[in-house]
PDB file of C-alpha atoms and ligand atoms in Angstrom:
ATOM      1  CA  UNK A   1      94.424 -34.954 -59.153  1.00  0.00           C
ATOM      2  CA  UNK A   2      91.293 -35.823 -56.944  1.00  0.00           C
ATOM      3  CA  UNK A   3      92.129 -33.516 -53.478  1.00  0.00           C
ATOM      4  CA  UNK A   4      92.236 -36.854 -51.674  1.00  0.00           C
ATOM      5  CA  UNK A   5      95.358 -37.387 -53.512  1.00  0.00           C
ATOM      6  CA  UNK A   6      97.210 -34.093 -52.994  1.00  0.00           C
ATOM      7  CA  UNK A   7     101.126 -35.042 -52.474  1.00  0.00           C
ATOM      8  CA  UNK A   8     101.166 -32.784 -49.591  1.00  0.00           C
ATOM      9  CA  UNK A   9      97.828 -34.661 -47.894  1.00  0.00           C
ATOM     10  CA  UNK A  10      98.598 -38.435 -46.826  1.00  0.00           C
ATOM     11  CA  UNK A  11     101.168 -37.652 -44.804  1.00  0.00           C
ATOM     12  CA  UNK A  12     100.074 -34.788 -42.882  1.00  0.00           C
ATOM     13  CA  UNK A  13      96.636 -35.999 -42.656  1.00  0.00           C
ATOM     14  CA  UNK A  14      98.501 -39.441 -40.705  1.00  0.00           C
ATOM     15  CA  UNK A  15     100.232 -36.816 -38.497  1.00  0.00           C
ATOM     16  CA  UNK A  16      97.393 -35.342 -36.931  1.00  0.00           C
ATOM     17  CA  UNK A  17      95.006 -38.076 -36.976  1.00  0.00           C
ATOM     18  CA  UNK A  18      95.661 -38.289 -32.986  1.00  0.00           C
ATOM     19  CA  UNK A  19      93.937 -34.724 -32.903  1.00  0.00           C
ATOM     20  CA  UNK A  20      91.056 -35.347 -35.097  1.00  0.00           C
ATOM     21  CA  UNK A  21      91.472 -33.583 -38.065  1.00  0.00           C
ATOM     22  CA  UNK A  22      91.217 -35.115 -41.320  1.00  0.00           C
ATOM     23  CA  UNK A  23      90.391 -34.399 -44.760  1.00  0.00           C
ATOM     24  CA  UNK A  24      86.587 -33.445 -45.900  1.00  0.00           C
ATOM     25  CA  UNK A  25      85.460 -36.027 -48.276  1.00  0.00           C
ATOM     26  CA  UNK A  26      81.834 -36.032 -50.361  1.00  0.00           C
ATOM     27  CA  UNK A  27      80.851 -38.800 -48.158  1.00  0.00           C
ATOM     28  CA  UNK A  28      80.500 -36.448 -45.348  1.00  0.00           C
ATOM     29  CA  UNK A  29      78.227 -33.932 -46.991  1.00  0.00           C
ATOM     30  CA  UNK A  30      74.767 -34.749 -45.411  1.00  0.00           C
ATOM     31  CA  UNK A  31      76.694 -34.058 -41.650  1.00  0.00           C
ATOM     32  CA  UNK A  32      78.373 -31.005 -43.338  1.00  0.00           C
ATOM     33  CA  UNK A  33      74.982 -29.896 -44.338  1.00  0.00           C
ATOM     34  CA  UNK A  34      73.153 -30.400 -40.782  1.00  0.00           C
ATOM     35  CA  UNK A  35      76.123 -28.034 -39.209  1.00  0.00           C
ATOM     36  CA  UNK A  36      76.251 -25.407 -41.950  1.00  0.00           C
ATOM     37  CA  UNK A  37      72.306 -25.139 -41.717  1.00  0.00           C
ATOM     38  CA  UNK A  38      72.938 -24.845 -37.668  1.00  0.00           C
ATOM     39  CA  UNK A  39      75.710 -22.446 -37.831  1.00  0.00           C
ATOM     40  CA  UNK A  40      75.027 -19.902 -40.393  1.00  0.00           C
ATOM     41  CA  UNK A  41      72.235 -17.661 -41.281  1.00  0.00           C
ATOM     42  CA  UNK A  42      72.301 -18.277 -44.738  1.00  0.00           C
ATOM     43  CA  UNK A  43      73.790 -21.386 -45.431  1.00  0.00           C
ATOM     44  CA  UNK A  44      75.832 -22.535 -48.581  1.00  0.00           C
ATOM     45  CA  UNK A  45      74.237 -25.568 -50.516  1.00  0.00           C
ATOM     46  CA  UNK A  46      75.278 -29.088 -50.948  1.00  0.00           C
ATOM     47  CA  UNK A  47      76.542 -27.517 -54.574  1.00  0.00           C
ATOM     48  CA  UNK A  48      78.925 -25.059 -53.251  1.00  0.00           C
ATOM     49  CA  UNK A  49      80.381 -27.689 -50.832  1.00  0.00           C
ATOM     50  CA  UNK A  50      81.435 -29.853 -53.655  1.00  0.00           C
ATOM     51  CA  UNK A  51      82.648 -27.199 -55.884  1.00  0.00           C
ATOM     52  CA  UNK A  52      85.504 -27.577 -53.020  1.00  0.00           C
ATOM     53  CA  UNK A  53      86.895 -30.888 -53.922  1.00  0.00           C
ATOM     54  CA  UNK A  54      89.341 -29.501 -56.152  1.00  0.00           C
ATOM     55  CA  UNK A  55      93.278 -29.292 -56.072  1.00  0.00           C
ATOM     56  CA  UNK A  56      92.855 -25.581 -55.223  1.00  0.00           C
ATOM     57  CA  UNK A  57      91.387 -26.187 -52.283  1.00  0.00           C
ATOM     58  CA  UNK A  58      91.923 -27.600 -48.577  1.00  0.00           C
ATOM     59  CA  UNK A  59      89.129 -28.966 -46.533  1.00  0.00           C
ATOM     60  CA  UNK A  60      89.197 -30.329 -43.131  1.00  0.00           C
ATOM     61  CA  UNK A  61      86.756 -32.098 -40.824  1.00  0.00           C
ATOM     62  CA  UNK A  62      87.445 -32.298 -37.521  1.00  0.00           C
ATOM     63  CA  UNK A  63      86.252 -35.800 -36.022  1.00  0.00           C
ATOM     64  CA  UNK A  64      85.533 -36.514 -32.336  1.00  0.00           C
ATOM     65  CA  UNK A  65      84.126 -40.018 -31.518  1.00  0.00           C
ATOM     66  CA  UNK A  66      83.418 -40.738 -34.809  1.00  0.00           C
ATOM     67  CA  UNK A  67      81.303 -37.738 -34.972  1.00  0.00           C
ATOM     68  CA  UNK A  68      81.787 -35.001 -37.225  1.00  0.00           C
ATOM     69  CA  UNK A  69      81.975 -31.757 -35.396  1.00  0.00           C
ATOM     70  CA  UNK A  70      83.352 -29.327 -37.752  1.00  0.00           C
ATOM     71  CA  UNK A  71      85.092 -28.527 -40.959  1.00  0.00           C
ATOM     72  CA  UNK A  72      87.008 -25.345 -42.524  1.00  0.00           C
ATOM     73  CA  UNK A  73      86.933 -24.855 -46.032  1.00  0.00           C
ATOM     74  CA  UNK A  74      90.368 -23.323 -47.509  1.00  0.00           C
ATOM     75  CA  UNK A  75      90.972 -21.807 -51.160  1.00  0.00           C
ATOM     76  CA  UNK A  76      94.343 -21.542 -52.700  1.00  0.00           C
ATOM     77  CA  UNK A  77      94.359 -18.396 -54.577  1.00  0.00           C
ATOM     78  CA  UNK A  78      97.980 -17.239 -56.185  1.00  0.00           C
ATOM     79  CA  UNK A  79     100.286 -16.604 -52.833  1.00  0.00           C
ATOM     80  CA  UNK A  80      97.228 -15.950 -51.160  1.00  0.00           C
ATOM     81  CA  UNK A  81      94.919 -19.186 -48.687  1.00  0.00           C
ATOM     82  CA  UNK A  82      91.556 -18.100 -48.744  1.00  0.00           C
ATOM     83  CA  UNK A  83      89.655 -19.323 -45.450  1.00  0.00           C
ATOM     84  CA  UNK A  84      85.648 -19.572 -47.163  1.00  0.00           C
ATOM     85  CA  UNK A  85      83.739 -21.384 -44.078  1.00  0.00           C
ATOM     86  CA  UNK A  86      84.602 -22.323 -40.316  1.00  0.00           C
ATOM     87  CA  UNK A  87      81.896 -23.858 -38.750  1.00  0.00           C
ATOM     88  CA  UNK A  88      81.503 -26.064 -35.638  1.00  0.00           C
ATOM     89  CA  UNK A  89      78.270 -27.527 -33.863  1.00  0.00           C
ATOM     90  CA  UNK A  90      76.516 -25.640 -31.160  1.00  0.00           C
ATOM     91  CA  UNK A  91      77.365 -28.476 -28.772  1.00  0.00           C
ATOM     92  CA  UNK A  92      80.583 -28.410 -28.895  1.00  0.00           C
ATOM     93  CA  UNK A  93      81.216 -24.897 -29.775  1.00  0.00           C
ATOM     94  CA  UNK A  94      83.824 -23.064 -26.908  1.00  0.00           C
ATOM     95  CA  UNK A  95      85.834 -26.323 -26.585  1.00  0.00           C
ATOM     96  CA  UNK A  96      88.509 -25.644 -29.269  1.00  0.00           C
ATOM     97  CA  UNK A  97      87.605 -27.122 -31.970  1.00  0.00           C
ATOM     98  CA  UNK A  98      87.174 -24.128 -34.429  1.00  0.00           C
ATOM     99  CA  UNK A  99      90.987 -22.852 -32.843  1.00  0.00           C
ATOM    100  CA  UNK A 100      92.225 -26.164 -34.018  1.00  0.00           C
ATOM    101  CA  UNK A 101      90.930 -26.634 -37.393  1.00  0.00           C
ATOM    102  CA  UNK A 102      92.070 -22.415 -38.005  1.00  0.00           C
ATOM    103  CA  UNK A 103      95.293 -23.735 -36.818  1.00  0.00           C
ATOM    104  CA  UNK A 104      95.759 -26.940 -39.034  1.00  0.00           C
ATOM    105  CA  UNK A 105      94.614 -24.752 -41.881  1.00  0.00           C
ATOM    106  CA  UNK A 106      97.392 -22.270 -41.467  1.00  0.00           C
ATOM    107  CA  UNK A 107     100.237 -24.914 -40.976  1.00  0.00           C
ATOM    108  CA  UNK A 108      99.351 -26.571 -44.026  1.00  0.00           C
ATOM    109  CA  UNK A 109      99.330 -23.150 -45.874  1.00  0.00           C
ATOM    110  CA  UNK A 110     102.365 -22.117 -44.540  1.00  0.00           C
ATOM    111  CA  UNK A 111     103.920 -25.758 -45.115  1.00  0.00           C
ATOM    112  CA  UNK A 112     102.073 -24.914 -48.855  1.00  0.00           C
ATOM    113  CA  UNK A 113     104.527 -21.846 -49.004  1.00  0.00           C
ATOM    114  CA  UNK A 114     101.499 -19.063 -49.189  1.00  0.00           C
ATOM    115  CA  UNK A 115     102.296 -16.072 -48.281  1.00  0.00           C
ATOM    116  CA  UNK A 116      99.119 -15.245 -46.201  1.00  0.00           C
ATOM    117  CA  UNK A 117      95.689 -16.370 -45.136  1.00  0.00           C
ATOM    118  CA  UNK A 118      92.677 -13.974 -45.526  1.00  0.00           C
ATOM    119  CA  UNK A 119      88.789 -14.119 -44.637  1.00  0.00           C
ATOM    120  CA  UNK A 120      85.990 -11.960 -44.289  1.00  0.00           C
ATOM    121  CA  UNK A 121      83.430 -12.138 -40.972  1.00  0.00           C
ATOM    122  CA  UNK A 122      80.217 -10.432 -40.445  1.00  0.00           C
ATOM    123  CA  UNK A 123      80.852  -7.622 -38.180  1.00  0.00           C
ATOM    124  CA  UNK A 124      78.239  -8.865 -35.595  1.00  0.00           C
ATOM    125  CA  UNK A 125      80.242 -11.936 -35.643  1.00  0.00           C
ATOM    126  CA  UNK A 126      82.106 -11.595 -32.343  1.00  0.00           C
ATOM    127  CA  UNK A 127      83.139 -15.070 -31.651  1.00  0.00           C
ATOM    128  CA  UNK A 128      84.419 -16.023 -35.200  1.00  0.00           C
ATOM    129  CA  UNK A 129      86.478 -11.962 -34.768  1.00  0.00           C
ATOM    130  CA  UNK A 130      87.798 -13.035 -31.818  1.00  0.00           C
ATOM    131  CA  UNK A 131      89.259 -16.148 -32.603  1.00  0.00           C
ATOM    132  CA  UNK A 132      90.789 -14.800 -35.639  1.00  0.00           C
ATOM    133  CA  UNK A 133      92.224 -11.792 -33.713  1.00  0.00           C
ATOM    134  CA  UNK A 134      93.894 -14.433 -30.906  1.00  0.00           C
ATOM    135  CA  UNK A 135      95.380 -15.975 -33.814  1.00  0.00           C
ATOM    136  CA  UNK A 136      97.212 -12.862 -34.928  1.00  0.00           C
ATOM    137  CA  UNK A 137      94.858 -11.698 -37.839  1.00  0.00           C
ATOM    138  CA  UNK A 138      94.496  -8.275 -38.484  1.00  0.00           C
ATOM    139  CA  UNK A 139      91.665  -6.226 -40.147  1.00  0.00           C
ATOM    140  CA  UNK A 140      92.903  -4.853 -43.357  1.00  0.00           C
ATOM    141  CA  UNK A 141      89.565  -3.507 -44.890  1.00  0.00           C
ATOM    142  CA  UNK A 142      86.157  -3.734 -44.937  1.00  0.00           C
ATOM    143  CA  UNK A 143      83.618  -4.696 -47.746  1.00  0.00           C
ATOM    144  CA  UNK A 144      80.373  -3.111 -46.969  1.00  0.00           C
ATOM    145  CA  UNK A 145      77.147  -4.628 -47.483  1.00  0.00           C
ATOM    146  CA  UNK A 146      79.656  -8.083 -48.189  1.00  0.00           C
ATOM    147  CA  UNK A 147      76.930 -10.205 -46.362  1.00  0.00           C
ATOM    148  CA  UNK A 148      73.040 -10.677 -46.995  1.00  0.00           C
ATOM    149  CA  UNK A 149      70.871  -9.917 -43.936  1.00  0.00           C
ATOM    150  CA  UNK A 150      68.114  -7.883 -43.208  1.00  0.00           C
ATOM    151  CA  UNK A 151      68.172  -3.812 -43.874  1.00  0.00           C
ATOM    152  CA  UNK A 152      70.378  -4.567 -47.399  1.00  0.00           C
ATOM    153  CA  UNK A 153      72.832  -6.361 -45.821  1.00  0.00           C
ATOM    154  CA  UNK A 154      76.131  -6.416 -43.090  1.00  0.00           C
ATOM    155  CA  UNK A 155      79.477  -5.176 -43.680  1.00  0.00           C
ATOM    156  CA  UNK A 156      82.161  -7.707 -43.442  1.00  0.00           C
ATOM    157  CA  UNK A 157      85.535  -7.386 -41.938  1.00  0.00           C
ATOM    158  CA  UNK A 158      88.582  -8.672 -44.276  1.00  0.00           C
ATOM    159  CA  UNK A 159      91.180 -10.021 -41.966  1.00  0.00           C
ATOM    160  CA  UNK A 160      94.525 -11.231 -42.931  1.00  0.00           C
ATOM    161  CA  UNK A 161      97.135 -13.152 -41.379  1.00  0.00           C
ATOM    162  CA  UNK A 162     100.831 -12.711 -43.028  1.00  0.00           C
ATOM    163  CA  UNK A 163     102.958 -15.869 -42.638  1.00  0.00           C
ATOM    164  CA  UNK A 164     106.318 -13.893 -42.551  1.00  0.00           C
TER     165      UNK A 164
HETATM  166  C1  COA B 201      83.248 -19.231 -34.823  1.00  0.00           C
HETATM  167  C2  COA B 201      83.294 -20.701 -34.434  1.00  0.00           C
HETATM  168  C3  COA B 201      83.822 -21.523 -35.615  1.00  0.00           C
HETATM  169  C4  COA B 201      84.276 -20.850 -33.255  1.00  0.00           C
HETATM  170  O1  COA B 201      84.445 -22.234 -32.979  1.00  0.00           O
HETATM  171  P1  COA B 201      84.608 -22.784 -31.474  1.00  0.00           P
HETATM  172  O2  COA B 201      85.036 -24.204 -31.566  1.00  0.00           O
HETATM  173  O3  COA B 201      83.397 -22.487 -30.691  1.00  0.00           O
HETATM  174  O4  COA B 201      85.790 -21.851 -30.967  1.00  0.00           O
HETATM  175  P2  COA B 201      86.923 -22.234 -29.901  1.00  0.00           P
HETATM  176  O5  COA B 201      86.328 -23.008 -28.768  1.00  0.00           O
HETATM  177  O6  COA B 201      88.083 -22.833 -30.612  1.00  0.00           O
HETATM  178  O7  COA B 201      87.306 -20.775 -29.339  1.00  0.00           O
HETATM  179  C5  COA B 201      88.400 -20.072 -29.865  1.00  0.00           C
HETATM  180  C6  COA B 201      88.265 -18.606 -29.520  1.00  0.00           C
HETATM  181  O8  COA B 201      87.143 -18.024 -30.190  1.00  0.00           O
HETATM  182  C7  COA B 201      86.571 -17.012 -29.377  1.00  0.00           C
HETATM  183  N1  COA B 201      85.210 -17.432 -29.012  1.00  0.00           N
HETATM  184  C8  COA B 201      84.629 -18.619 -29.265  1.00  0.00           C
HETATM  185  N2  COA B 201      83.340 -18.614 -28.838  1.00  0.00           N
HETATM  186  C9  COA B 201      83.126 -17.389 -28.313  1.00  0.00           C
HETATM  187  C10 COA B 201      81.980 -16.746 -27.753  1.00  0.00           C
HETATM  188  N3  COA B 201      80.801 -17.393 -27.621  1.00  0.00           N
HETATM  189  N4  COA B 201      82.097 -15.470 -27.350  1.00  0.00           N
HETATM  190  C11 COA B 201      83.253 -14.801 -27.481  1.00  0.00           C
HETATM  191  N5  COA B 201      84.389 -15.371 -28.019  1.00  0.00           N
HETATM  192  C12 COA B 201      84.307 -16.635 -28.422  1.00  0.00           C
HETATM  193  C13 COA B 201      87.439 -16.898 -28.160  1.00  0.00           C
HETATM  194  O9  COA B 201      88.472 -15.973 -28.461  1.00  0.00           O
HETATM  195  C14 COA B 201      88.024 -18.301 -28.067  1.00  0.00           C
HETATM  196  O10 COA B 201      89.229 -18.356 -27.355  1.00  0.00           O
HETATM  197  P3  COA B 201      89.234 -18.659 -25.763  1.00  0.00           P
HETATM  198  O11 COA B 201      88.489 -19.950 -25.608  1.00  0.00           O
HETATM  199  O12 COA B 201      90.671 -18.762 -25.449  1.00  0.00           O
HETATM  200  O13 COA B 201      88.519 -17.509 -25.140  1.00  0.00           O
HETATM  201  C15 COA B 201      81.891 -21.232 -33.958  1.00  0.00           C
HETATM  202  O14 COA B 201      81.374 -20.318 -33.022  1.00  0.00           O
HETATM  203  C16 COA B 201      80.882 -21.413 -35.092  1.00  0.00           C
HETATM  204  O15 COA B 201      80.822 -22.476 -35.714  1.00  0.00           O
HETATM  205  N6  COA B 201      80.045 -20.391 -35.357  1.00  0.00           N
HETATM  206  C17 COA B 201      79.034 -20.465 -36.436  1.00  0.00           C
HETATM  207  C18 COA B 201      79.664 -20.386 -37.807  1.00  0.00           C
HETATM  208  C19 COA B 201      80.527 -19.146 -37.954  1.00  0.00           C
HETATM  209  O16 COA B 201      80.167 -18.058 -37.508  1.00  0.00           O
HETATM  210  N7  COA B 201      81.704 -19.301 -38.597  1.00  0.00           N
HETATM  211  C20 COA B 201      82.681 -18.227 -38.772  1.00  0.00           C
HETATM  212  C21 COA B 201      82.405 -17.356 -39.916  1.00  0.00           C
HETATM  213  S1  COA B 201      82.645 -18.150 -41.478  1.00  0.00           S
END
Protein backbone atom coordinates (compact mmCIF):
# COMPACT_ATOMS: atom_id res chain seq x y z
CA UNK A 1 0.00 0.00 0.00
CA UNK A 2 1.51 3.34 -1.41
CA UNK A 3 2.27 5.43 2.21
CA UNK A 4 -0.22 7.97 0.90
CA UNK A 5 -2.72 5.37 1.54
CA UNK A 6 -1.82 4.19 5.06
CA UNK A 7 -5.33 3.51 6.98
CA UNK A 8 -3.99 5.39 9.83
CA UNK A 9 -2.99 8.65 7.40
CA UNK A 10 -6.22 10.42 5.85
CA UNK A 11 -7.67 11.05 8.82
CA UNK A 12 -5.03 12.31 10.95
CA UNK A 13 -3.40 14.11 8.22
CA UNK A 14 -7.25 16.17 7.95
CA UNK A 15 -6.83 16.73 11.72
CA UNK A 16 -3.87 18.71 11.74
CA UNK A 17 -4.03 20.33 8.50
CA UNK A 18 -4.91 23.69 10.59
CA UNK A 19 -1.22 23.34 11.96
CA UNK A 20 0.58 22.62 8.84
CA UNK A 21 1.69 19.33 8.88
CA UNK A 22 1.03 16.99 6.22
CA UNK A 23 2.34 14.03 4.62
CA UNK A 24 5.82 14.12 2.47
CA UNK A 25 5.01 13.18 -1.00
CA UNK A 26 7.75 12.65 -4.11
CA UNK A 27 6.41 15.77 -5.50
CA UNK A 28 8.10 17.69 -2.86
CA UNK A 29 11.58 16.32 -3.30
CA UNK A 30 13.41 19.21 -5.15
CA UNK A 31 12.25 21.64 -1.82
CA UNK A 32 13.25 18.64 0.41
CA UNK A 33 16.53 18.66 -1.32
CA UNK A 34 17.27 22.61 -1.10
CA UNK A 35 16.66 22.24 2.95
CA UNK A 36 18.56 18.99 3.50
CA UNK A 37 21.57 20.55 1.45
CA UNK A 38 21.05 23.82 3.89
CA UNK A 39 20.72 21.97 7.04
CA UNK A 40 23.13 19.20 7.14
CA UNK A 41 26.75 18.76 6.56
CA UNK A 42 26.51 15.86 4.60
CA UNK A 43 23.33 15.62 3.10
CA UNK A 44 21.28 12.43 2.10
CA UNK A 45 20.46 12.19 -1.75
CA UNK A 46 17.31 12.46 -3.66
CA UNK A 47 17.72 8.34 -3.54
CA UNK A 48 17.61 7.92 0.10
CA UNK A 49 14.59 10.31 0.34
CA UNK A 50 12.52 8.07 -1.77
CA UNK A 51 13.62 4.88 -0.33
CA UNK A 52 11.12 6.49 2.43
CA UNK A 53 7.89 6.16 0.65
CA UNK A 54 7.23 2.89 1.98
CA UNK A 55 4.53 1.48 4.49
CA UNK A 56 7.34 1.30 7.08
CA UNK A 57 7.79 4.61 7.17
CA UNK A 58 6.18 8.11 8.26
CA UNK A 59 7.12 11.33 6.65
CA UNK A 60 5.91 14.71 7.35
CA UNK A 61 6.29 18.16 5.80
CA UNK A 62 5.44 20.89 7.60
CA UNK A 63 3.79 23.67 5.27
CA UNK A 64 3.57 27.41 6.07
CA UNK A 65 2.11 29.67 3.30
CA UNK A 66 2.34 27.22 0.89
CA UNK A 67 5.95 26.96 1.55
CA UNK A 68 7.64 23.99 2.60
CA UNK A 69 9.62 24.59 5.70
CA UNK A 70 10.46 21.29 7.04
CA UNK A 71 9.97 17.59 7.12
CA UNK A 72 10.88 14.58 9.64
CA UNK A 73 11.51 11.36 8.30
CA UNK A 74 10.18 8.36 10.66
CA UNK A 75 11.03 4.46 10.34
CA UNK A 76 8.89 1.80 11.80
CA UNK A 77 11.17 -0.79 13.03
CA UNK A 78 9.47 -3.86 15.19
CA UNK A 79 8.02 -1.91 18.52
CA UNK A 80 10.57 0.48 17.92
CA UNK A 81 9.84 4.46 15.55
CA UNK A 82 13.01 5.30 14.25
CA UNK A 83 13.32 9.26 13.84
CA UNK A 84 16.15 9.27 10.51
CA UNK A 85 16.07 13.22 9.61
CA UNK A 86 14.56 16.52 11.23
CA UNK A 87 15.35 19.33 9.34
CA UNK A 88 13.90 22.87 9.08
CA UNK A 89 15.11 26.04 7.02
CA UNK A 90 17.50 28.52 8.48
CA UNK A 91 14.77 31.15 8.20
CA UNK A 92 12.50 29.86 10.09
CA UNK A 93 14.53 27.82 12.39
CA UNK A 94 13.73 28.88 16.46
CA UNK A 95 10.01 29.39 15.64
CA UNK A 96 8.72 25.85 16.44
CA UNK A 97 8.53 24.22 13.68
CA UNK A 98 11.07 21.33 14.27
CA UNK A 99 9.10 20.98 18.10
CA UNK A 100 6.00 20.46 16.10
CA UNK A 101 6.83 18.08 13.47
CA UNK A 102 8.96 15.89 16.65
CA UNK A 103 5.65 16.16 18.23
CA UNK A 104 3.25 14.97 15.37
CA UNK A 105 5.77 12.22 14.82
CA UNK A 106 5.45 10.86 18.30
CA UNK A 107 1.54 11.04 18.46
CA UNK A 108 1.24 9.15 15.43
CA UNK A 109 3.74 6.51 16.83
CA UNK A 110 2.17 6.29 19.93
CA UNK A 111 -1.42 6.29 18.17
CA UNK A 112 0.74 3.40 15.91
CA UNK A 113 1.10 1.48 19.33
CA UNK A 114 5.21 1.60 19.29
CA UNK A 115 6.64 1.23 22.16
CA UNK A 116 9.36 3.98 21.79
CA UNK A 117 10.99 6.49 19.51
CA UNK A 118 14.84 6.53 19.13
CA UNK A 119 17.48 8.77 17.14
CA UNK A 120 20.97 9.46 17.08
CA UNK A 121 22.47 13.37 16.98
CA UNK A 122 25.93 14.50 16.45
CA UNK A 123 27.26 15.45 19.73
CA UNK A 124 28.12 19.04 18.55
CA UNK A 125 24.56 19.18 17.68
CA UNK A 126 23.24 21.33 20.53
CA UNK A 127 20.05 22.58 19.16
CA UNK A 128 18.70 19.26 17.65
CA UNK A 129 19.99 17.71 21.75
CA UNK A 130 18.10 20.15 23.18
CA UNK A 131 14.96 19.85 21.63
CA UNK A 132 14.98 16.21 22.02
CA UNK A 133 15.90 16.51 25.75
CA UNK A 134 12.69 19.17 26.28
CA UNK A 135 10.74 16.51 24.80
CA UNK A 136 11.64 13.95 27.43
CA UNK A 137 14.33 11.88 25.47
CA UNK A 138 17.00 10.44 27.22
CA UNK A 139 20.56 9.39 26.14
CA UNK A 140 20.83 5.70 26.30
CA UNK A 141 24.26 5.15 24.51
CA UNK A 142 26.57 6.41 22.32
CA UNK A 143 27.92 5.12 18.89
CA UNK A 144 31.30 6.52 18.37
CA UNK A 145 32.61 7.68 15.23
CA UNK A 146 28.47 7.16 14.10
CA UNK A 147 28.85 10.38 11.93
CA UNK A 148 31.37 11.37 9.02
CA UNK A 149 33.25 14.64 9.65
CA UNK A 150 36.60 15.68 9.70
CA UNK A 151 39.41 13.88 12.12
CA UNK A 152 37.53 10.18 11.30
CA UNK A 153 34.42 11.22 12.29
CA UNK A 154 31.82 12.46 15.47
CA UNK A 155 30.30 10.36 18.00
CA UNK A 156 26.61 10.34 18.02
CA UNK A 157 24.30 10.36 20.92
CA UNK A 158 21.37 7.57 20.79
CA UNK A 159 18.41 9.07 22.50
CA UNK A 160 15.23 7.36 23.23
CA UNK A 161 11.92 8.35 24.22
CA UNK A 162 9.67 5.43 25.94
CA UNK A 163 5.93 5.93 25.29
CA UNK A 164 4.87 4.21 28.62
C1 LIG B 1 17.31 20.96 15.01
C2 LIG B 1 16.23 21.72 14.24
C3 LIG B 1 15.36 20.72 13.47
C4 LIG B 1 15.35 22.45 15.27
O1 LIG B 1 14.25 23.04 14.58
P1 LIG B 1 13.65 24.47 15.01
O2 LIG B 1 12.37 24.65 14.28
O3 LIG B 1 14.68 25.52 14.85
O4 LIG B 1 13.41 24.22 16.56
P2 LIG B 1 12.26 24.87 17.46
O5 LIG B 1 12.08 26.31 17.12
O6 LIG B 1 11.06 23.99 17.43
O7 LIG B 1 12.96 24.80 18.92
C5 LIG B 1 12.69 23.73 19.78
C6 LIG B 1 13.77 23.65 20.83
O8 LIG B 1 15.03 23.30 20.25
C7 LIG B 1 16.08 23.93 20.95
N1 LIG B 1 16.75 24.86 20.04
C8 LIG B 1 16.37 25.20 18.79
N2 LIG B 1 17.27 26.04 18.23
C9 LIG B 1 18.24 26.22 19.16
C10 LIG B 1 19.47 26.95 19.16
N3 LIG B 1 19.87 27.68 18.10
N4 LIG B 1 20.24 26.89 20.26
C11 LIG B 1 19.88 26.15 21.33
N5 LIG B 1 18.70 25.43 21.37
C12 LIG B 1 17.91 25.48 20.30
C13 LIG B 1 15.46 24.66 22.10
O9 LIG B 1 15.37 23.74 23.19
C14 LIG B 1 14.06 24.94 21.56
O10 LIG B 1 13.11 25.15 22.57
P3 LIG B 1 12.79 26.64 23.10
O11 LIG B 1 12.43 27.43 21.88
O12 LIG B 1 11.66 26.43 24.03
O13 LIG B 1 14.06 27.12 23.73
C15 LIG B 1 16.85 22.80 13.28
O14 LIG B 1 17.79 23.55 14.01
C16 LIG B 1 17.52 22.22 12.04
O15 LIG B 1 16.87 22.00 11.02
N6 LIG B 1 18.85 21.98 12.10
C17 LIG B 1 19.60 21.42 10.96
C18 LIG B 1 19.29 19.95 10.75
C19 LIG B 1 19.53 19.15 12.01
O16 LIG B 1 20.51 19.35 12.73
N7 LIG B 1 18.62 18.20 12.31
C20 LIG B 1 18.67 17.37 13.52
C21 LIG B 1 19.54 16.21 13.40
S1 LIG B 1 18.92 14.97 12.30
Amino acid sequence: MANDQAPLGSMRADQVADSGIRRLTPGDLPRVMELERLGHSHPWTEGIFRDCFKDSYRVWAYVSENELVGYTIISYQFDEAHLLNVCVHPTVRGMGVGRKLLQHAIAVAVEDDLACMILEVRKSNRAATLLYRSEGFKQIGVRPKYYPGPSGGEDARVMELQFT
